[in-house]
Amino acid sequence: MNGSLDKPKGFGEILDYTFRLSKMHFKTFFLVFLTLIGPLFLLQALIGLLTGTSFFKDSTSVTNIFTDGLETWATNLEEEQSTLTPGYLIGTMMTGLVGTISLFLYPAAQGAIMFAVNHIRKGESFTLKQILKEGFSRYGPLLGSTLLLSVIGFGMFFVPTMAIIIIGMFGMMIDPIFGVVLYLLMFLAAFVGIMYFFVRWGFGVAVSCMEVGQAPGLGRSWHLTKKRVWPILGLFVVFGLIIAIISGAFELTLGLVLGNSVVYQMIVNLVTLFTTMIVSVGYSVIYFDLKTRNDGDDLNQLIDDYKTV
């Protein structure tokens, strides 16, 4: 498997390599996220318990799901959530705070995964402690690039959305059918445009991590993704579908049995860490594939191998 990242890969090869890496190094990769984000999820569970969330869904509630039907259960759940007690409000605010803090730790986790994949690429061994240290060594550029891309992403979403709403309203005033068609066409165009720029600039985080002096890496990312936008977008669509299927399956089945309990939230959070790990590995594999295609890393590797012979 060593050296496989030194050759340009096709669509299917990137997916296959991502899942093989995730399987072979699952323990280390998952522990990266569990070490950094896990304590926050544990704190979130503790806050839930202190604000009145049940640890397990009680048996009577579970029975009602199957005897009274999903519609009745959903109605009861909605009524429960509409009761805004002080404990509920405090718990919601604290949970939001925990979620915000976790966003500042994800860049370090992504950096650790990138360094791990780079070690695999070079045929080097590594430890959990080592890649965590390497990830935090580039934390400043990683965080800065992530925040900048988040602001750009918000702007790319907010501005077109407002423009579409205003233009669509005028279209509806002219003719309802024309307005609906106009809405659909504009949303489709905006989606494609946003995804295009997301791909072109999205590897700025990887560049900031692996290439010293390149942060925030937007220009470098634009260069790397040249002529590879649509295959990369297709890969992220596949990753998104996989995440949706896995998350949906767990949330639906466990939600019916456990309800909105602390145990349910903890399991869902663990599933989220698992799917995030897969996407992080895939993101790293795509970056090194782009770097190989653009920088001739495969030729450099052959030259190095020749010199050592």
Short mmCIF file of C-alpha atoms in Angstrom, two decimals:
data_model
loop_
_atom_site.label_atom_id
_atom_site.label_comp_id
_atom_site.label_asym_id
_atom_site.label_seq_id
_atom_site.Cartn_x
_atom_site.Cartn_y
_atom_site.Cartn_z
CA MET A 1 0.00 0.00 0.00
CA ASN A 2 2.95 2.31 0.51
CA GLY A 3 3.55 4.55 -2.47
CA SER A 4 -0.01 4.25 -3.75
CA LEU A 5 -0.55 7.97 -3.14
CA ASP A 6 2.36 8.80 -5.43
CA LYS A 7 0.33 7.90 -8.51
CA PRO A 8 -2.67 9.84 -9.91
CA LYS A 9 -5.91 8.07 -9.11
CA GLY A 10 -9.28 7.80 -10.80
CA PHE A 11 -12.68 8.39 -9.20
CA GLY A 12 -13.21 4.81 -8.03
CA GLU A 13 -9.60 4.40 -6.90
CA ILE A 14 -9.85 7.40 -4.58
CA LEU A 15 -13.02 6.02 -2.99
CA ASP A 16 -11.49 2.56 -2.63
CA TYR A 17 -8.26 3.92 -1.15
CA THR A 18 -10.18 6.15 1.28
CA PHE A 19 -12.16 3.25 2.71
CA ARG A 20 -9.14 0.94 2.80
CA LEU A 21 -7.12 3.51 4.75
CA SER A 22 -10.06 4.13 7.09
CA LYS A 23 -10.33 0.40 7.76
CA MET A 24 -6.61 -0.31 8.17
CA HIS A 25 -5.97 2.64 10.50
CA PHE A 26 -9.44 2.90 12.02
CA LYS A 27 -8.26 2.84 15.63
CA THR A 28 -5.75 5.67 15.24
CA PHE A 29 -7.93 7.80 12.97
CA PHE A 30 -11.01 7.46 15.16
CA LEU A 31 -9.01 8.15 18.33
CA VAL A 32 -7.90 11.47 16.80
CA PHE A 33 -11.49 12.69 16.79
CA LEU A 34 -12.43 10.90 20.01
CA THR A 35 -9.49 12.48 21.85
CA LEU A 36 -10.20 16.02 20.63
CA ILE A 37 -13.98 16.11 20.29
CA GLY A 38 -15.07 13.24 22.56
CA PRO A 39 -14.69 15.14 25.87
CA LEU A 40 -16.99 17.88 24.54
CA PHE A 41 -19.64 15.32 23.63
CA LEU A 42 -19.29 13.84 27.12
CA LEU A 43 -19.80 17.32 28.59
CA GLN A 44 -22.85 17.72 26.37
CA ALA A 45 -24.28 14.47 27.74
CA LEU A 46 -23.63 15.62 31.32
CA ILE A 47 -25.41 18.91 30.64
CA GLY A 48 -28.34 16.94 29.26
CA LEU A 49 -28.59 14.87 32.42
CA LEU A 50 -28.37 17.93 34.67
CA THR A 51 -31.12 19.72 32.74
CA GLY A 52 -33.60 16.84 32.90
CA THR A 53 -32.95 14.72 29.82
CA SER A 54 -33.51 11.05 30.61
CA PHE A 55 -30.54 8.70 30.36
CA PHE A 56 -32.64 5.98 28.68
CA LYS A 57 -36.03 6.34 27.04
CA ASP A 58 -38.52 4.75 29.49
CA SER A 59 -40.29 1.57 28.44
CA THR A 60 -43.75 3.12 28.31
CA SER A 61 -42.63 5.70 25.78
CA VAL A 62 -41.04 3.00 23.63
CA THR A 63 -44.23 0.95 23.77
CA ASN A 64 -46.33 3.92 22.72
CA ILE A 65 -44.25 4.32 19.59
CA PHE A 66 -45.37 0.95 18.32
CA THR A 67 -48.87 0.82 19.78
CA ASP A 68 -50.01 4.36 19.03
CA GLY A 69 -48.02 4.80 15.84
CA LEU A 70 -45.30 7.15 14.69
CA GLU A 71 -47.68 10.03 14.10
CA THR A 72 -48.86 10.07 17.71
CA TRP A 73 -45.29 9.69 18.97
CA ALA A 74 -44.11 12.60 16.81
CA THR A 75 -46.98 14.77 18.08
CA ASN A 76 -46.14 13.97 21.71
CA LEU A 77 -42.48 14.69 21.08
CA GLU A 78 -43.34 18.05 19.55
CA GLU A 79 -45.50 18.95 22.54
CA GLU A 80 -42.68 18.01 24.93
CA GLN A 81 -40.17 20.16 23.09
CA SER A 82 -42.54 23.14 23.06
CA THR A 83 -42.32 23.38 26.87
CA LEU A 84 -39.52 25.90 27.34
CA THR A 85 -38.41 25.41 30.94
CA PRO A 86 -35.39 27.28 32.35
CA GLY A 87 -33.45 24.03 32.47
CA TYR A 88 -34.28 23.32 28.83
CA LEU A 89 -33.14 26.80 27.75
CA ILE A 90 -29.91 26.58 29.77
CA GLY A 91 -29.21 23.14 28.35
CA THR A 92 -29.80 24.38 24.81
CA MET A 93 -27.43 27.33 25.29
CA MET A 94 -24.74 25.16 26.86
CA THR A 95 -25.07 22.58 24.09
CA GLY A 96 -24.68 25.34 21.52
CA LEU A 97 -21.57 26.57 23.33
CA VAL A 98 -20.09 23.06 23.32
CA GLY A 99 -20.83 22.78 19.60
CA THR A 100 -19.09 26.09 18.93
CA ILE A 101 -15.99 25.02 20.86
CA SER A 102 -15.86 21.75 18.92
CA LEU A 103 -15.70 23.72 15.65
CA PHE A 104 -12.38 25.17 16.80
CA LEU A 105 -10.97 21.68 17.40
CA TYR A 106 -11.96 20.09 14.10
CA PRO A 107 -9.13 21.87 12.17
CA ALA A 108 -6.56 20.27 14.48
CA ALA A 109 -8.19 16.87 13.92
CA GLN A 110 -8.13 17.38 10.15
CA GLY A 111 -4.48 18.36 10.36
CA ALA A 112 -3.63 15.22 12.33
CA ILE A 113 -5.36 13.04 9.72
CA MET A 114 -3.49 14.81 6.91
CA PHE A 115 -0.13 14.22 8.57
CA ALA A 116 -1.07 10.56 9.13
CA VAL A 117 -1.96 10.09 5.45
CA ASN A 118 1.27 11.83 4.50
CA HIS A 119 3.25 9.38 6.66
CA ILE A 120 1.42 6.49 4.97
CA ARG A 121 2.23 8.04 1.60
CA LYS A 122 5.92 8.07 2.48
CA GLY A 123 5.87 4.57 3.97
CA GLU A 124 6.59 5.90 7.46
CA SER A 125 5.19 4.66 10.76
CA PHE A 126 3.40 7.06 13.12
CA THR A 127 1.66 7.19 16.47
CA LEU A 128 -1.46 8.93 17.69
CA LYS A 129 0.57 11.28 19.89
CA GLN A 130 2.86 12.15 16.98
CA ILE A 131 0.15 13.13 14.50
CA LEU A 132 -1.80 15.07 17.13
CA LYS A 133 1.35 17.05 17.90
CA GLU A 134 1.94 17.66 14.19
CA GLY A 135 -1.67 18.75 13.71
CA PHE A 136 -1.44 21.31 16.51
CA SER A 137 1.89 22.54 15.14
CA ARG A 138 -0.07 23.90 12.16
CA TYR A 139 -3.14 24.89 14.15
CA GLY A 140 -2.86 28.64 13.47
CA PRO A 141 -2.85 28.35 9.65
CA LEU A 142 -5.47 25.58 9.79
CA LEU A 143 -7.85 27.60 11.92
CA GLY A 144 -7.31 30.81 9.95
CA SER A 145 -7.95 29.09 6.63
CA THR A 146 -11.03 27.30 8.02
CA LEU A 147 -12.54 30.50 9.39
CA LEU A 148 -11.84 32.41 6.16
CA LEU A 149 -13.47 29.67 4.07
CA SER A 150 -16.44 29.64 6.46
CA VAL A 151 -16.95 33.38 6.02
CA ILE A 152 -16.62 33.07 2.24
CA GLY A 153 -19.03 30.12 2.25
CA PHE A 154 -21.59 32.08 4.27
CA GLY A 155 -21.32 35.00 1.86
CA MET A 156 -21.64 32.74 -1.18
CA PHE A 157 -24.81 31.26 0.32
CA PHE A 158 -26.42 34.37 1.82
CA VAL A 159 -25.99 36.85 -1.06
CA PRO A 160 -27.33 34.58 -3.86
CA THR A 161 -30.19 33.41 -1.61
CA MET A 162 -31.36 36.96 -0.95
CA ALA A 163 -31.03 37.84 -4.64
CA ILE A 164 -33.01 34.74 -5.65
CA ILE A 165 -35.80 35.53 -3.17
CA ILE A 166 -36.14 39.14 -4.38
CA ILE A 167 -35.99 38.28 -8.08
CA GLY A 168 -38.30 35.30 -7.57
CA MET A 169 -40.89 37.50 -5.85
CA PHE A 170 -41.04 39.77 -8.90
CA GLY A 171 -41.33 36.68 -11.10
CA MET A 172 -44.27 35.39 -9.01
CA MET A 173 -45.97 38.78 -9.38
CA ILE A 174 -45.72 38.51 -13.16
CA ASP A 175 -46.88 34.89 -13.34
CA PRO A 176 -46.94 32.17 -10.63
CA ILE A 177 -45.76 29.39 -12.96
CA PHE A 178 -43.04 31.61 -14.37
CA GLY A 179 -41.99 32.50 -10.82
CA VAL A 180 -41.72 28.85 -9.73
CA VAL A 181 -39.66 27.94 -12.81
CA LEU A 182 -37.46 30.98 -12.25
CA TYR A 183 -36.93 29.99 -8.61
CA LEU A 184 -35.90 26.46 -9.58
CA LEU A 185 -33.51 27.62 -12.31
CA MET A 186 -31.87 30.22 -10.09
CA PHE A 187 -31.48 27.82 -7.16
CA LEU A 188 -29.94 25.22 -9.48
CA ALA A 189 -27.53 27.78 -10.96
CA ALA A 190 -26.63 29.07 -7.49
CA PHE A 191 -26.03 25.54 -6.18
CA VAL A 192 -23.71 24.65 -9.07
CA GLY A 193 -21.87 27.96 -8.72
CA ILE A 194 -21.42 27.62 -4.95
CA MET A 195 -20.19 24.04 -5.28
CA TYR A 196 -17.76 25.07 -8.03
CA PHE A 197 -16.11 27.73 -5.88
CA PHE A 198 -16.28 25.46 -2.82
CA VAL A 199 -14.15 22.91 -4.66
CA ARG A 200 -11.76 25.50 -6.14
CA TRP A 201 -11.03 27.11 -2.76
CA GLY A 202 -11.86 24.21 -0.45
CA PHE A 203 -8.35 22.73 -0.37
CA GLY A 204 -6.93 25.89 1.14
CA VAL A 205 -7.15 24.12 4.53
CA ALA A 206 -5.03 21.22 3.24
CA VAL A 207 -2.53 23.63 1.68
CA SER A 208 -2.29 25.62 4.94
CA CYS A 209 -1.55 22.38 6.79
CA MET A 210 0.99 20.76 4.50
CA GLU A 211 2.66 23.65 2.66
CA VAL A 212 4.46 26.11 4.92
CA GLY A 213 4.06 29.74 3.89
CA GLN A 214 0.99 29.12 1.71
CA ALA A 215 -1.81 29.98 4.19
CA PRO A 216 -4.68 30.64 3.66
CA GLY A 217 -3.96 28.71 0.48
CA LEU A 218 -6.86 29.89 -1.69
CA GLY A 219 -4.71 30.65 -4.72
CA ARG A 220 -2.80 27.40 -4.38
CA SER A 221 -6.07 25.48 -4.02
CA TRP A 222 -7.39 27.16 -7.17
CA HIS A 223 -4.30 25.96 -9.04
CA LEU A 224 -4.45 22.41 -7.69
CA THR A 225 -8.10 21.86 -8.58
CA LYS A 226 -7.75 23.06 -12.17
CA LYS A 227 -9.48 20.58 -14.54
CA ARG A 228 -10.54 18.39 -11.59
CA VAL A 229 -13.59 20.26 -10.28
CA TRP A 230 -16.35 17.91 -11.38
CA PRO A 231 -14.68 14.61 -10.38
CA ILE A 232 -13.93 16.11 -6.94
CA LEU A 233 -17.49 17.40 -6.64
CA GLY A 234 -18.74 13.92 -7.52
CA LEU A 235 -16.57 12.42 -4.79
CA PHE A 236 -17.99 14.79 -2.17
CA VAL A 237 -21.52 13.99 -3.36
CA VAL A 238 -20.78 10.28 -2.82
CA PHE A 239 -19.33 10.99 0.63
CA GLY A 240 -22.42 13.08 1.44
CA LEU A 241 -24.76 10.27 0.39
CA ILE A 242 -22.83 7.74 2.48
CA ILE A 243 -22.99 10.02 5.52
CA ALA A 244 -26.71 10.62 5.00
CA ILE A 245 -27.44 6.88 4.75
CA ILE A 246 -25.37 5.91 7.80
CA SER A 247 -26.57 8.81 9.95
CA GLY A 248 -30.19 8.43 8.86
CA ALA A 249 -30.22 4.70 9.59
CA PHE A 250 -28.85 5.15 13.10
CA GLU A 251 -30.97 8.19 13.96
CA LEU A 252 -34.21 6.60 12.76
CA THR A 253 -33.78 3.19 14.35
CA LEU A 254 -32.26 4.38 17.61
CA GLY A 255 -34.66 7.30 17.82
CA LEU A 256 -37.62 4.93 17.80
CA VAL A 257 -36.13 2.85 20.61
CA LEU A 258 -34.35 5.40 22.79
CA GLY A 259 -36.12 8.64 21.98
CA ASN A 260 -34.22 11.87 22.56
CA SER A 261 -32.28 10.42 25.49
CA VAL A 262 -28.70 10.99 26.55
CA VAL A 263 -27.68 7.54 25.31
CA TYR A 264 -29.24 8.30 21.92
CA GLN A 265 -27.36 11.60 21.64
CA MET A 266 -24.06 9.96 22.60
CA ILE A 267 -24.46 7.21 19.99
CA VAL A 268 -25.40 9.72 17.30
CA ASN A 269 -22.35 11.81 18.23
CA LEU A 270 -20.09 8.76 17.89
CA VAL A 271 -21.59 8.04 14.47
CA THR A 272 -20.93 11.68 13.53
CA LEU A 273 -17.27 11.27 14.54
CA PHE A 274 -17.05 8.12 12.43
CA THR A 275 -18.50 9.73 9.29
CA THR A 276 -16.39 12.86 9.82
CA MET A 277 -13.31 10.65 10.02
CA ILE A 278 -14.12 9.06 6.65
CA VAL A 279 -14.60 12.45 4.99
CA SER A 280 -11.35 13.74 6.52
CA VAL A 281 -9.43 10.77 5.15
CA GLY A 282 -11.08 11.22 1.75
CA TYR A 283 -10.25 14.93 1.76
CA SER A 284 -6.60 14.12 2.51
CA VAL A 285 -6.40 11.48 -0.21
CA ILE A 286 -7.89 13.88 -2.77
CA TYR A 287 -5.42 16.61 -1.78
CA PHE A 288 -2.36 14.37 -2.23
CA ASP A 289 -3.78 13.12 -5.52
CA LEU A 290 -4.10 16.72 -6.72
CA LYS A 291 -0.60 17.51 -5.51
CA THR A 292 0.78 14.51 -7.37
CA ARG A 293 -0.97 15.52 -10.59
CA ASN A 294 0.23 19.13 -10.42
CA ASP A 295 3.64 18.92 -8.80
CA GLY A 296 4.93 15.69 -10.26
CA ASP A 297 5.41 14.09 -6.86
CA ASP A 298 5.39 10.67 -8.48
CA LEU A 299 8.42 11.66 -10.60
CA ASN A 300 10.18 13.06 -7.56
CA GLN A 301 9.58 9.80 -5.74
CA LEU A 302 11.05 7.81 -8.65
CA ILE A 303 14.11 10.08 -8.67
CA ASP A 304 14.57 9.59 -4.92
CA ASP A 305 14.22 5.82 -5.32
CA TYR A 306 16.78 5.85 -8.13
CA LYS A 307 19.29 7.79 -6.03
CA THR A 308 18.98 5.30 -3.18
CA VAL A 309 19.70 2.32 -5.46
#
